[in-house]
Coordinates of C-alpha atoms and ligand atoms in Angstrom, one line a residue:
M1 CA 57.6 90.2 114.3
S2 CA 61.2 89.0 114.1
V3 CA 63.8 91.7 113.5
R4 CA 65.5 91.9 110.1
V5 CA 68.2 94.5 109.5
R6 CA 70.5 95.0 106.5
F7 CA 74.0 96.4 105.9
A8 CA 74.0 97.9 102.4
P9 CA 77.5 99.0 101.3
S10 CA 78.2 100.3 97.8
P11 CA 81.1 98.1 96.4
T12 CA 83.7 100.8 96.4
G13 CA 86.4 98.7 98.0
S14 CA 87.6 98.2 101.6
L15 CA 85.2 99.6 104.1
H16 CA 86.1 102.8 105.7
L17 CA 85.7 102.8 109.5
G18 CA 82.4 104.7 109.3
N19 CA 80.8 102.0 107.2
A20 CA 82.4 99.3 109.5
L21 CA 80.7 101.1 112.4
T22 CA 77.3 100.7 110.5
A23 CA 78.0 97.0 109.9
A24 CA 78.9 96.4 113.6
A25 CA 75.9 98.3 114.8
N26 CA 73.5 96.3 112.5
R27 CA 75.1 93.0 113.6
R28 CA 74.7 93.9 117.3
F29 CA 71.1 95.1 116.8
A30 CA 70.2 91.8 115.2
D31 CA 72.1 89.7 117.8
E32 CA 70.4 91.5 120.7
R33 CA 67.0 90.7 119.3
D34 CA 67.6 87.3 117.9
G35 CA 67.2 88.8 114.4
I36 CA 68.6 88.4 110.9
L37 CA 71.3 90.6 109.2
V38 CA 71.0 90.7 105.4
L39 CA 74.1 91.8 103.5
R40 CA 73.0 93.8 100.5
I41 CA 75.4 95.2 97.9
D42 CA 74.2 98.5 96.4
D43 CA 75.7 98.2 93.0
T44 CA 73.3 100.0 90.8
D45 CA 75.5 103.0 90.3
P46 CA 78.5 102.1 88.0
A47 CA 80.4 105.1 89.2
R48 CA 80.4 103.6 92.7
T49 CA 81.1 100.0 91.7
L50 CA 84.8 99.1 91.8
E51 CA 86.2 96.0 90.3
G52 CA 86.8 93.6 93.3
G53 CA 85.0 96.1 95.6
E54 CA 82.5 93.5 96.8
E55 CA 85.2 90.9 97.6
A56 CA 87.1 93.5 99.6
I57 CA 84.1 94.2 101.7
L58 CA 83.4 90.6 102.3
D59 CA 87.0 90.1 103.4
D60 CA 86.8 93.0 105.7
L61 CA 83.6 91.7 107.3
R62 CA 85.0 88.2 107.8
W63 CA 88.3 89.7 109.2
L64 CA 86.3 91.8 111.7
G65 CA 84.2 88.7 112.6
I66 CA 81.0 90.4 111.5
G67 CA 79.0 87.6 109.9
W68 CA 75.7 88.0 107.9
D69 CA 72.8 85.6 107.8
E70 CA 71.5 86.2 104.3
G71 CA 73.0 87.5 101.1
P72 CA 75.0 89.0 99.6
V73 CA 71.9 90.3 97.8
R74 CA 73.1 92.3 94.7
Q75 CA 71.0 95.1 93.4
S76 CA 72.5 94.6 90.0
E77 CA 70.6 91.2 89.8
R78 CA 67.2 92.6 90.8
A79 CA 66.3 94.8 87.8
A80 CA 63.0 93.0 87.3
L81 CA 61.9 93.8 90.9
Y82 CA 62.7 97.5 90.4
A83 CA 60.9 97.7 87.1
D84 CA 57.9 96.1 88.7
A85 CA 58.1 98.6 91.6
A86 CA 58.4 101.5 89.2
G87 CA 55.2 100.2 87.5
R88 CA 53.4 100.3 90.8
A89 CA 54.7 103.8 91.5
L90 CA 53.3 104.9 88.2
E91 CA 49.8 104.0 89.4
R92 CA 50.3 106.1 92.5
G93 CA 51.6 109.4 91.2
A94 CA 54.9 108.8 89.6
V95 CA 55.3 110.2 86.1
T96 CA 57.4 109.3 83.0
D97 CA 59.5 112.1 81.7
P98 CA 60.0 112.7 77.9
D99 CA 63.5 111.1 78.1
G100 CA 61.9 107.9 79.6
A101 CA 63.0 108.4 83.2
I102 CA 60.4 107.7 85.8
R103 CA 60.2 110.0 88.7
L104 CA 58.1 110.7 91.8
G105 CA 58.1 114.4 92.6
H106 CA 61.7 115.5 92.3
T107 CA 63.2 112.0 92.8
T108 CA 64.2 109.9 89.9
L109 CA 63.2 106.3 90.3
L110 CA 64.3 104.8 87.0
R111 CA 66.9 106.4 84.8
P112 CA 66.2 107.0 81.1
G113 CA 67.9 103.7 80.3
G114 CA 65.7 101.9 82.7
T115 CA 68.2 101.2 85.5
A116 CA 67.0 101.9 89.1
T117 CA 68.4 104.7 91.2
Y118 CA 69.6 104.1 94.8
Q119 CA 66.4 105.6 96.1
L120 CA 64.1 103.3 94.3
A121 CA 66.3 100.2 94.7
S122 CA 66.9 100.7 98.4
V123 CA 63.2 101.1 99.2
A124 CA 62.0 98.3 96.9
D125 CA 64.6 96.0 98.6
D126 CA 63.9 97.1 102.1
L127 CA 60.2 96.2 101.5
S128 CA 60.8 93.0 99.6
L129 CA 63.4 91.7 102.0
G130 CA 61.1 92.4 104.9
I131 CA 63.5 94.7 106.6
T132 CA 62.1 95.9 110.0
H133 CA 64.8 98.5 110.9
V134 CA 67.2 100.5 108.8
I135 CA 70.4 101.5 110.7
R136 CA 72.8 103.7 108.8
G137 CA 74.9 106.9 109.1
S138 CA 73.2 110.2 109.5
D139 CA 74.5 111.4 106.1
H140 CA 71.4 109.5 104.9
R141 CA 69.0 111.4 107.1
P142 CA 67.8 113.6 104.2
N143 CA 66.8 110.4 102.4
E144 CA 64.3 109.3 105.0
A145 CA 61.4 111.5 103.9
V146 CA 61.9 110.8 100.2
Q147 CA 62.1 107.1 100.9
Q148 CA 58.9 107.1 102.9
L149 CA 57.2 108.7 99.9
I150 CA 58.5 106.0 97.6
A151 CA 57.6 103.3 100.1
R152 CA 54.0 104.5 100.2
A153 CA 53.9 104.8 96.4
L154 CA 54.9 101.1 96.4
G155 CA 52.0 100.4 98.7
G156 CA 54.1 99.9 101.8
E157 CA 55.7 101.7 104.8
L158 CA 59.4 102.4 105.3
P159 CA 60.9 100.3 108.1
E160 CA 61.8 102.2 111.3
V161 CA 65.0 104.2 110.5
L162 CA 67.8 104.8 113.0
H163 CA 70.5 107.2 112.0
H164 CA 73.8 107.1 113.9
G165 CA 76.4 109.9 114.1
L166 CA 79.3 109.8 111.6
L167 CA 83.0 109.3 112.2
L168 CA 84.9 112.5 111.5
G169 CA 88.6 113.1 110.7
D170 CA 90.8 115.3 112.8
D171 CA 89.7 118.3 110.9
G172 CA 86.1 117.7 111.9
R173 CA 85.0 116.7 108.3
K174 CA 83.4 113.5 107.3
L175 CA 85.9 110.6 107.2
S176 CA 87.3 110.0 103.7
K177 CA 90.3 108.8 101.8
R178 CA 92.1 112.1 102.3
H179 CA 92.3 111.4 106.0
G180 CA 94.6 108.4 105.3
A181 CA 94.6 105.0 107.0
V182 CA 90.8 105.0 107.6
S183 CA 89.9 101.9 105.8
V184 CA 89.7 98.5 107.4
A185 CA 92.3 97.2 104.9
E186 CA 94.7 100.0 105.9
L187 CA 94.4 99.2 109.6
R188 CA 94.8 95.4 108.9
D189 CA 97.9 96.1 106.7
G190 CA 99.3 98.3 109.4
G191 CA 99.2 95.4 111.9
V192 CA 96.2 96.5 114.0
P193 CA 94.6 93.2 115.2
A194 CA 90.9 92.7 114.3
A195 CA 90.0 92.5 117.9
A196 CA 91.2 96.1 118.5
V197 CA 89.2 97.5 115.6
R198 CA 86.1 95.6 116.6
S199 CA 86.3 96.7 120.2
Y200 CA 86.8 100.3 119.0
L201 CA 83.6 100.0 117.0
E202 CA 81.7 98.2 119.8
D203 CA 82.7 100.9 122.3
L204 CA 81.3 103.6 119.9
G205 CA 78.0 101.7 119.7
L206 CA 75.4 103.7 118.0
P207 CA 76.6 107.3 118.5
A208 CA 73.9 109.9 118.6
H209 CA 76.3 112.6 117.4
D210 CA 79.3 112.7 115.1
V211 CA 82.5 111.6 116.7
R212 CA 86.1 112.2 115.8
L213 CA 88.2 109.2 114.9
D214 CA 90.6 108.5 117.8
R215 CA 93.6 106.9 116.2
A216 CA 95.6 107.1 119.5
R217 CA 92.8 105.0 121.1
I218 CA 93.0 102.4 118.3
G219 CA 96.7 102.3 118.9
R220 CA 96.2 101.6 122.6
L221 CA 93.5 99.0 121.8
A222 CA 96.0 97.3 119.4
I223 CA 98.6 97.1 122.2
D224 CA 95.9 95.6 124.5
A225 CA 94.8 93.1 121.9
I226 CA 98.4 91.9 121.3
A227 CA 99.0 91.6 125.0
A228 CA 95.9 89.5 125.3
M229 CA 96.9 87.1 122.5
P230 CA 98.1 83.7 123.6
D231 CA 101.8 82.9 122.9
E232 CA 101.0 80.5 120.2
E233 CA 98.7 82.9 118.3
L234 CA 101.2 85.8 118.5
A235 CA 104.1 83.6 117.5
A236 CA 102.0 82.3 114.5
V237 CA 101.2 85.8 113.2
A238 CA 104.8 86.8 113.6
G239 CA 106.0 83.6 111.9
V240 CA 108.2 82.4 114.7
P241 CA 108.2 79.3 116.9
A242 CA 106.0 79.6 120.0
G243 CA 109.0 79.7 122.3
Y244 CA 109.9 83.1 120.8
A245 CA 106.6 84.7 121.7
Q246 CA 107.9 86.3 124.9
A247 CA 110.4 88.4 123.0
L248 CA 107.6 89.8 120.8
R249 CA 105.7 91.1 123.7
G250 CA 106.8 94.8 123.3
A251 CA 105.3 95.0 119.8
R252 CA 102.7 97.7 119.3
T253 CA 101.4 96.3 116.1
L254 CA 101.4 92.9 114.4
V255 CA 103.7 94.4 111.7
E256 CA 106.2 95.2 114.5
A257 CA 105.8 91.7 115.9
E258 CA 106.7 90.3 112.5
Q259 CA 109.8 92.6 112.3
L260 CA 110.9 91.5 115.7
G261 CA 110.2 87.9 114.8
R262 CA 112.5 88.3 111.7
Q263 CA 115.3 89.6 113.9
L264 CA 115.0 86.5 116.0
V265 CA 114.7 83.8 113.4
D266 CA 116.5 85.3 110.5
P267 CA 118.8 88.1 111.6
E268 CA 120.9 90.3 109.2
P269 CA 124.5 88.9 109.4
V270 CA 126.9 91.3 111.1
S271 CA 130.7 91.6 111.5
L272 CA 131.7 93.3 114.7
P273 CA 135.1 95.0 115.3
P274 CA 137.7 93.3 117.6
A275 CA 136.6 95.6 120.4
A276 CA 133.4 93.5 120.7
T277 CA 135.3 90.2 121.1
P278 CA 135.7 90.2 124.9
T279 CA 131.9 90.8 125.4
L280 CA 131.0 88.2 122.9
E281 CA 133.4 85.6 124.3
R282 CA 132.2 86.2 127.8
F283 CA 128.6 85.8 126.6
V284 CA 129.5 82.5 125.0
E285 CA 131.0 81.2 128.2
L286 CA 128.0 82.4 130.3
R287 CA 125.4 81.2 127.9
A288 CA 127.0 77.8 127.2
G289 CA 127.4 77.2 130.9
A290 CA 123.8 78.0 131.7
G291 CA 121.8 75.3 129.9
E292 CA 118.0 75.9 129.8
L293 CA 117.2 79.5 130.6
D294 CA 114.1 81.3 131.8
E295 CA 113.8 85.0 131.4
A296 CA 115.1 85.7 134.9
G297 CA 118.2 83.6 134.2
A298 CA 118.7 85.4 130.8
R299 CA 118.4 88.8 132.5
A300 CA 121.0 87.7 135.0
I301 CA 123.5 87.0 132.2
V302 CA 122.8 90.4 130.7
R303 CA 123.3 92.0 134.1
E304 CA 126.6 90.3 134.6
L305 CA 127.9 91.4 131.2
K306 CA 126.9 94.9 132.0
A307 CA 128.6 94.8 135.4
V308 CA 131.9 94.0 133.8
G309 CA 131.5 96.8 131.3
G310 CA 130.4 94.6 128.4
D311 CA 129.2 96.0 125.2
L312 CA 125.5 95.2 125.2
R313 CA 125.0 97.0 121.9
A314 CA 127.4 94.6 120.3
L315 CA 125.7 91.6 121.9
R316 CA 122.3 92.8 120.5
L317 CA 123.8 93.3 117.1
A318 CA 125.3 89.8 117.2
L319 CA 122.1 88.1 118.3
T320 CA 119.5 90.1 116.2
G321 CA 121.4 91.9 113.5
A322 CA 119.7 95.1 114.6
E323 CA 120.4 98.2 116.8
S324 CA 117.1 98.0 118.6
G325 CA 114.4 95.4 119.2
P326 CA 113.0 93.2 121.9
A327 CA 114.5 93.4 125.4
L328 CA 117.9 91.8 125.4
G329 CA 117.0 89.5 128.2
A330 CA 113.9 88.3 126.3
V331 CA 116.1 87.6 123.2
V332 CA 118.6 85.6 125.2
A333 CA 115.8 83.7 126.8
A334 CA 114.1 83.0 123.5
L335 CA 117.1 81.8 121.5
P336 CA 118.3 78.2 122.0
S337 CA 121.7 78.1 123.6
D338 CA 123.5 76.6 120.5
E339 CA 121.9 79.2 118.3
A340 CA 122.9 82.1 120.6
V341 CA 126.5 80.9 120.9
E342 CA 126.7 80.4 117.2
R343 CA 125.5 83.9 116.5
A344 CA 127.9 85.4 119.0
R345 CA 130.8 83.6 117.3
R346 CA 129.8 84.3 113.8
A347 CA 129.6 88.1 114.5
Q348 CA 133.3 88.2 115.4
V349 CA 135.5 89.3 112.6
S350 CA 138.1 86.6 112.0
D351 CA 141.4 87.6 110.6
Ligands
LIG1 N1 74.6 102.1 99.7 C1 74.3 103.1 100.7 C2 75.6 103.6 101.4 O1 76.6 102.9 101.3 C3 73.3 102.5 101.7 C4 72.5 103.5 102.4 C5 71.4 102.9 103.2 O2 71.7 102.2 104.2 O3 70.2 103.0 102.8 O4 75.7 104.6 102.0

């Protein structure tokens, strides 16, 4: 029988990392078995349905490179299936309450208004979509027995269920908004490359026990992912010409790379006091005389200025408009000669 798994987020907005772990685990499980991943949106509970929530999840999955083969299947569009399932359950022990709700034992299947609960909808879908394995966080472990009872009341069997350990915050509690920067969107906006998040999730695999979120590790993976980016790609994300990529190499996040990129292509104008003039003039001579420069040549110019007691802080300010940034040698190597000379002249106060 071919493997069919599903990832079933509620549309509450950008995925938190725990849910992203579930998504990655389902994708991998399917890929390793030549199986199918169905994306299901659990939107039967209005309290857990956020405007734009589904789109945010699809964006996150695309950004992470986690594709799906079928769906999105929306539970809000399957009321008829659930009504039918509830009807079947009524023939096998479910009862109708005076308020109209249908329940099996202690579990509500249909609410008084006739909408399906997560428990009924999830089981009816797992059966009707031919799901063979349910892979989800261990916070759902208590649901397994209840869902098996429902599956049998519907005349079926629950798929095999694998529960993985949860991601916890630094305080050892289940990851949630109060831990800050735990959603995929927050990491993306913070400049963590998708490859870093994905490799963090892949390394965790299907954890048997709960694990604490290791932000420092995500930070190191971000540095690795940026280091592994080809020049063209890094330059494109940072919005600079490819020739400037080398000067962005110290960036720890893509946001930093963008900031460094801005210093290179669009520096804040500066006016430096007369004390800076000898350094800037000497730089103009050295740079204009050097023609095409590689990084070693650029570093040689910086060394020479330093040897004569030049004011390297002033040179950096003149070239980048900032007190700190990429290695000065990398800046000098990246900027075309005319541009560097022009910036060194412009920074001098004329009187
Ligand atoms: N919508 C549920 C959640 O996001 C899905 C649980 C399940 O996989 O059965 O936790």
